[in-house]
Short mmCIF file of N, CA and C in Angstrom, two decimals:
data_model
loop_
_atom_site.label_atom_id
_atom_site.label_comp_id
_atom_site.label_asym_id
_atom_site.label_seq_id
_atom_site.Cartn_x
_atom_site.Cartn_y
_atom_site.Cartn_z
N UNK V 52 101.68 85.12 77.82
CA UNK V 52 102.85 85.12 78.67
C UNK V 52 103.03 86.45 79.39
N UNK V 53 102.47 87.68 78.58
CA UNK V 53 102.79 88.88 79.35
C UNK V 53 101.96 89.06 80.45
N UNK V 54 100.60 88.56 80.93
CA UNK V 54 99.83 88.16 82.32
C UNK V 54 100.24 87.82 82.63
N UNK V 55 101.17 86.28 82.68
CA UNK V 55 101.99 85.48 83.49
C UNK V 55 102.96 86.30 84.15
N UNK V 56 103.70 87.21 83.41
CA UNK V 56 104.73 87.79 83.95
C UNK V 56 104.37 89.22 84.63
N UNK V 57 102.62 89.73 84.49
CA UNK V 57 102.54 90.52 84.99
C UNK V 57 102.23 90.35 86.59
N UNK V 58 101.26 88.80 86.49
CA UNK V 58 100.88 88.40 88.12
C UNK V 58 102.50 87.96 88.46
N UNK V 59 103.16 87.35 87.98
CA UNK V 59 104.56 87.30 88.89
C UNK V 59 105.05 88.63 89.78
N UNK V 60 104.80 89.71 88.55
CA UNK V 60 105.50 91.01 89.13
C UNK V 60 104.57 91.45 90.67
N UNK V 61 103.30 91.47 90.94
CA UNK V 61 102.39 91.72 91.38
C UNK V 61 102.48 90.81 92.80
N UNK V 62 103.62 89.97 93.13
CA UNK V 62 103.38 88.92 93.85
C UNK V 62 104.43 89.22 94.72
N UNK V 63 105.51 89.71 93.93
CA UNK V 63 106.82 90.55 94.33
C UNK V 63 107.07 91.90 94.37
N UNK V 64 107.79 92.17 94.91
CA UNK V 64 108.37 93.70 95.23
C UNK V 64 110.22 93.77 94.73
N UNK V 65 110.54 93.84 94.26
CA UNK V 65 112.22 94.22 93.55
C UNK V 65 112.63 92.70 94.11
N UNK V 66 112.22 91.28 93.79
CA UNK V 66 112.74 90.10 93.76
C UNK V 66 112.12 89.76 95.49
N UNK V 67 111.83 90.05 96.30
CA UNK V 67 111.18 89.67 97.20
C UNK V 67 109.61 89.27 97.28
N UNK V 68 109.41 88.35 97.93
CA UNK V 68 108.25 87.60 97.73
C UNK V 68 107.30 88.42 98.64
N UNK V 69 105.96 87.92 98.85
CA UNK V 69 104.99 88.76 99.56
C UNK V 69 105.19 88.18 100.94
N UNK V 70 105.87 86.95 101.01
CA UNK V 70 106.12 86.02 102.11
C UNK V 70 107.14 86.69 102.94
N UNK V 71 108.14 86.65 101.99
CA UNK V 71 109.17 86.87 102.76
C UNK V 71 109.25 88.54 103.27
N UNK V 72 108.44 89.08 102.83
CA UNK V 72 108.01 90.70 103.20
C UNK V 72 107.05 90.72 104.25
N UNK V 73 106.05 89.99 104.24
CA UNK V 73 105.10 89.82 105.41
C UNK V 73 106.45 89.36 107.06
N UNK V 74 107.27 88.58 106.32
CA UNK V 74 108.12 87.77 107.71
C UNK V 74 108.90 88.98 108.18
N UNK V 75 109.81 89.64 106.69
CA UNK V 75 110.72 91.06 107.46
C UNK V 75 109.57 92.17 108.34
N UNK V 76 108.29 92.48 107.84
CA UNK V 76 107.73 93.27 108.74
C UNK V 76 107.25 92.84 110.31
N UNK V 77 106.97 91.62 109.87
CA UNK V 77 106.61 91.03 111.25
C UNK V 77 107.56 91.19 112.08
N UNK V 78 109.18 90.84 111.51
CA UNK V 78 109.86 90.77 112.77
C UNK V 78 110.42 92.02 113.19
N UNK V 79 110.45 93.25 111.98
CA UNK V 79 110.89 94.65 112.67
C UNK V 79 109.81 95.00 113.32
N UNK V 80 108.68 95.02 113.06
CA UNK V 80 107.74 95.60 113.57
C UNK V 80 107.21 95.38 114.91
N UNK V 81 106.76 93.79 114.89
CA UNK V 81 106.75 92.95 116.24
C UNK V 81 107.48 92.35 117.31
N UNK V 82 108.39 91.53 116.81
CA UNK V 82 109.15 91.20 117.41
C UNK V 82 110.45 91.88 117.77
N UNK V 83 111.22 92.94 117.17
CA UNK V 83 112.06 93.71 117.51
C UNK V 83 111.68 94.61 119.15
N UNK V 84 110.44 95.33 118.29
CA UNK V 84 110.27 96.25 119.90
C UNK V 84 109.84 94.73 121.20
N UNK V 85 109.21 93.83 121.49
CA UNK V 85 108.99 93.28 122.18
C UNK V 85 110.16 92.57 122.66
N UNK V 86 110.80 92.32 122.02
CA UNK V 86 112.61 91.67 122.72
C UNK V 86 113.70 92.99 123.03
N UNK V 87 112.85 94.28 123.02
CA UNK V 87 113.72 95.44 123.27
C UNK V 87 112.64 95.52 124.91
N UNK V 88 111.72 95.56 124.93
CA UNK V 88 111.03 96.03 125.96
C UNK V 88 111.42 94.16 127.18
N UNK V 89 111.91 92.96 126.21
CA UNK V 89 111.92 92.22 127.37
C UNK V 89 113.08 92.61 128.21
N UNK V 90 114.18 92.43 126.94
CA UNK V 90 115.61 92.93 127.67
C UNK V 90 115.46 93.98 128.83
N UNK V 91 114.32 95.21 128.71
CA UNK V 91 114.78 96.18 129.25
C UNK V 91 113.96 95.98 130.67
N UNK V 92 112.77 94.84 130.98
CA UNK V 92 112.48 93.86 132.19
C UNK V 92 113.66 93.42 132.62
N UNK V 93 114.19 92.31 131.80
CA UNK V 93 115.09 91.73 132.59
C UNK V 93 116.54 92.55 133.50
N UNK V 94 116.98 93.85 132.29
CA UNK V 94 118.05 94.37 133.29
C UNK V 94 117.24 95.41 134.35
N UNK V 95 115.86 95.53 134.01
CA UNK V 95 115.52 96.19 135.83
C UNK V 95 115.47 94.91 136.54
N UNK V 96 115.10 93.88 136.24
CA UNK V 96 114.74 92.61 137.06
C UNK V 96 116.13 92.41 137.73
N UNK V 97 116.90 92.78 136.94
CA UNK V 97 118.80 91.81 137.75
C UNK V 97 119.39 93.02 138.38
N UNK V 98 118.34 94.56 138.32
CA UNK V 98 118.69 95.64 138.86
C UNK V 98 119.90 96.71 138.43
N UNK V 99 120.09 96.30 137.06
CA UNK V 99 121.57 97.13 136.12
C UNK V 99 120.48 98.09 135.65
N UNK V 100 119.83 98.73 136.03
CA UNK V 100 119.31 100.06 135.52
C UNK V 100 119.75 101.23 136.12
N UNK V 101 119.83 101.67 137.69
CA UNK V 101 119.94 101.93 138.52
C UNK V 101 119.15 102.27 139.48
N UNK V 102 118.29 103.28 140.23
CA UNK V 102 117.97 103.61 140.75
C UNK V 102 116.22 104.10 140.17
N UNK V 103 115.25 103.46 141.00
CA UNK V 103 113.89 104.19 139.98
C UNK V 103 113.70 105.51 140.76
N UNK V 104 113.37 106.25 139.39
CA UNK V 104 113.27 107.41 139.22
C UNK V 104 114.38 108.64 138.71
N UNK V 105 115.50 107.78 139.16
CA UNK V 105 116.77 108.50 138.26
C UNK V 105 117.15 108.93 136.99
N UNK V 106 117.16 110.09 136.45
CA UNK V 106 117.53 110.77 135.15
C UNK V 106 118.04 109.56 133.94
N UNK V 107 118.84 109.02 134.74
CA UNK V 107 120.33 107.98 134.34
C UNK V 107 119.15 106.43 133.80
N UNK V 108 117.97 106.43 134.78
CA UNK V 108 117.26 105.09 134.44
C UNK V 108 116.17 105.41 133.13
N UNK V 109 115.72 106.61 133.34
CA UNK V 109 115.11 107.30 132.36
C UNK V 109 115.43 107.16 130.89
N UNK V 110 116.61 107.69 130.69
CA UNK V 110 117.15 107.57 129.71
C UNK V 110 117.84 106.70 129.00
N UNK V 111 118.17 105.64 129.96
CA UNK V 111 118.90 104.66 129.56
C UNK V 111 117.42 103.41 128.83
N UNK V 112 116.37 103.43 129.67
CA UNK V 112 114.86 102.49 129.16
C UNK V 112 114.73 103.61 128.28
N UNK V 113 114.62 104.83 128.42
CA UNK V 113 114.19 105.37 126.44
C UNK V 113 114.80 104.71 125.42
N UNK V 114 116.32 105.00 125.86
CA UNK V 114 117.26 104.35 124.58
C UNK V 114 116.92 103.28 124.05
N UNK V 115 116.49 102.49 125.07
CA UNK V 115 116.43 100.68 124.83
C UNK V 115 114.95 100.32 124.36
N UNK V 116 114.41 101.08 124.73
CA UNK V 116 113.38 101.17 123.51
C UNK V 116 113.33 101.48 122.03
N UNK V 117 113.41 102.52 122.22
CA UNK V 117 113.97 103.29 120.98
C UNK V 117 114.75 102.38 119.78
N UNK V 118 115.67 101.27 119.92
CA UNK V 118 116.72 100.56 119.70
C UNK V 118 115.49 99.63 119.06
N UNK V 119 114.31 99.21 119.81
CA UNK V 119 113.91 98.10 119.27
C UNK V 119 112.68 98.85 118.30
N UNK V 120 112.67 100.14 118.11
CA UNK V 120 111.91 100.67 117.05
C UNK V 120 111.81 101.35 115.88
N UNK V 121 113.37 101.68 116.30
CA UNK V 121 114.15 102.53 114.98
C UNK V 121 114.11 101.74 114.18
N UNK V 122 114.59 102.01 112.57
CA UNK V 122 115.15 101.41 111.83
C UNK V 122 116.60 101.36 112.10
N UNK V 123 117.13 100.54 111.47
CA UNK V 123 118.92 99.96 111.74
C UNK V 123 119.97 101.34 111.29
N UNK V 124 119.29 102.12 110.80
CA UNK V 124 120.61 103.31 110.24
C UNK V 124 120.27 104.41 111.51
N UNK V 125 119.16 104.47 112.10
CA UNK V 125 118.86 105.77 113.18
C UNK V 125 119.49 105.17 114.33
N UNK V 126 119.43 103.48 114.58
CA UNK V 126 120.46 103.06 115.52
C UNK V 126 121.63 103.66 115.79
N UNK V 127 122.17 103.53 114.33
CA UNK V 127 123.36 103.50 114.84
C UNK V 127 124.06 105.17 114.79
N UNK V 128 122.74 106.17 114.60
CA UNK V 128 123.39 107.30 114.85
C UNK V 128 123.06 107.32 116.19
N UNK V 129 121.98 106.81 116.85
CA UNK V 129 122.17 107.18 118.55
C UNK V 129 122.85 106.68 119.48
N UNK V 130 123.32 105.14 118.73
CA UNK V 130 124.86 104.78 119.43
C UNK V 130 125.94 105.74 119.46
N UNK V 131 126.17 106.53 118.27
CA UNK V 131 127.04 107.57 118.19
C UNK V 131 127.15 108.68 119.30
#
């Protein structure tokens, strides 16, 4: 029984599965920055960026990047 319970442990990480850890990385990793970089197409596409080449457009597509690569606690100090 103590193999049994050692491949259980080995399968998991603190009650999370290898599944459901493969899915959270996938989606911070992948899919976060790629729905940060679409958003930041679409508001140059509808033209709410402002002006290309402007300080103001610069910084505003860093941010919005940035947003889809941070982790969730560095977010929300650069919202600050």
């Amino acid at each position: 029984k103590k193999s049994d319970n050692n491949n259980e442990a080995s399968k998991s990480t603190a009650g999370l599965s290898v599944k459901s850890l493969g899915t959270i990385a996938f989606a911070r990793f992948l899919l976060a920055p790629i729905w940060a970089l679409l958003i930041l197409k679409g508001l140059d596409k509808l033209q709410l960026l402002g002006q290309a080449g402007s300080p103001a457009r610069a910084i505003l597509s860093f941010v919005i990047l940035m947003e889809g690569c941070m982790p969730p606690a560095q977010n929300s100090v650069i919202l600050l």
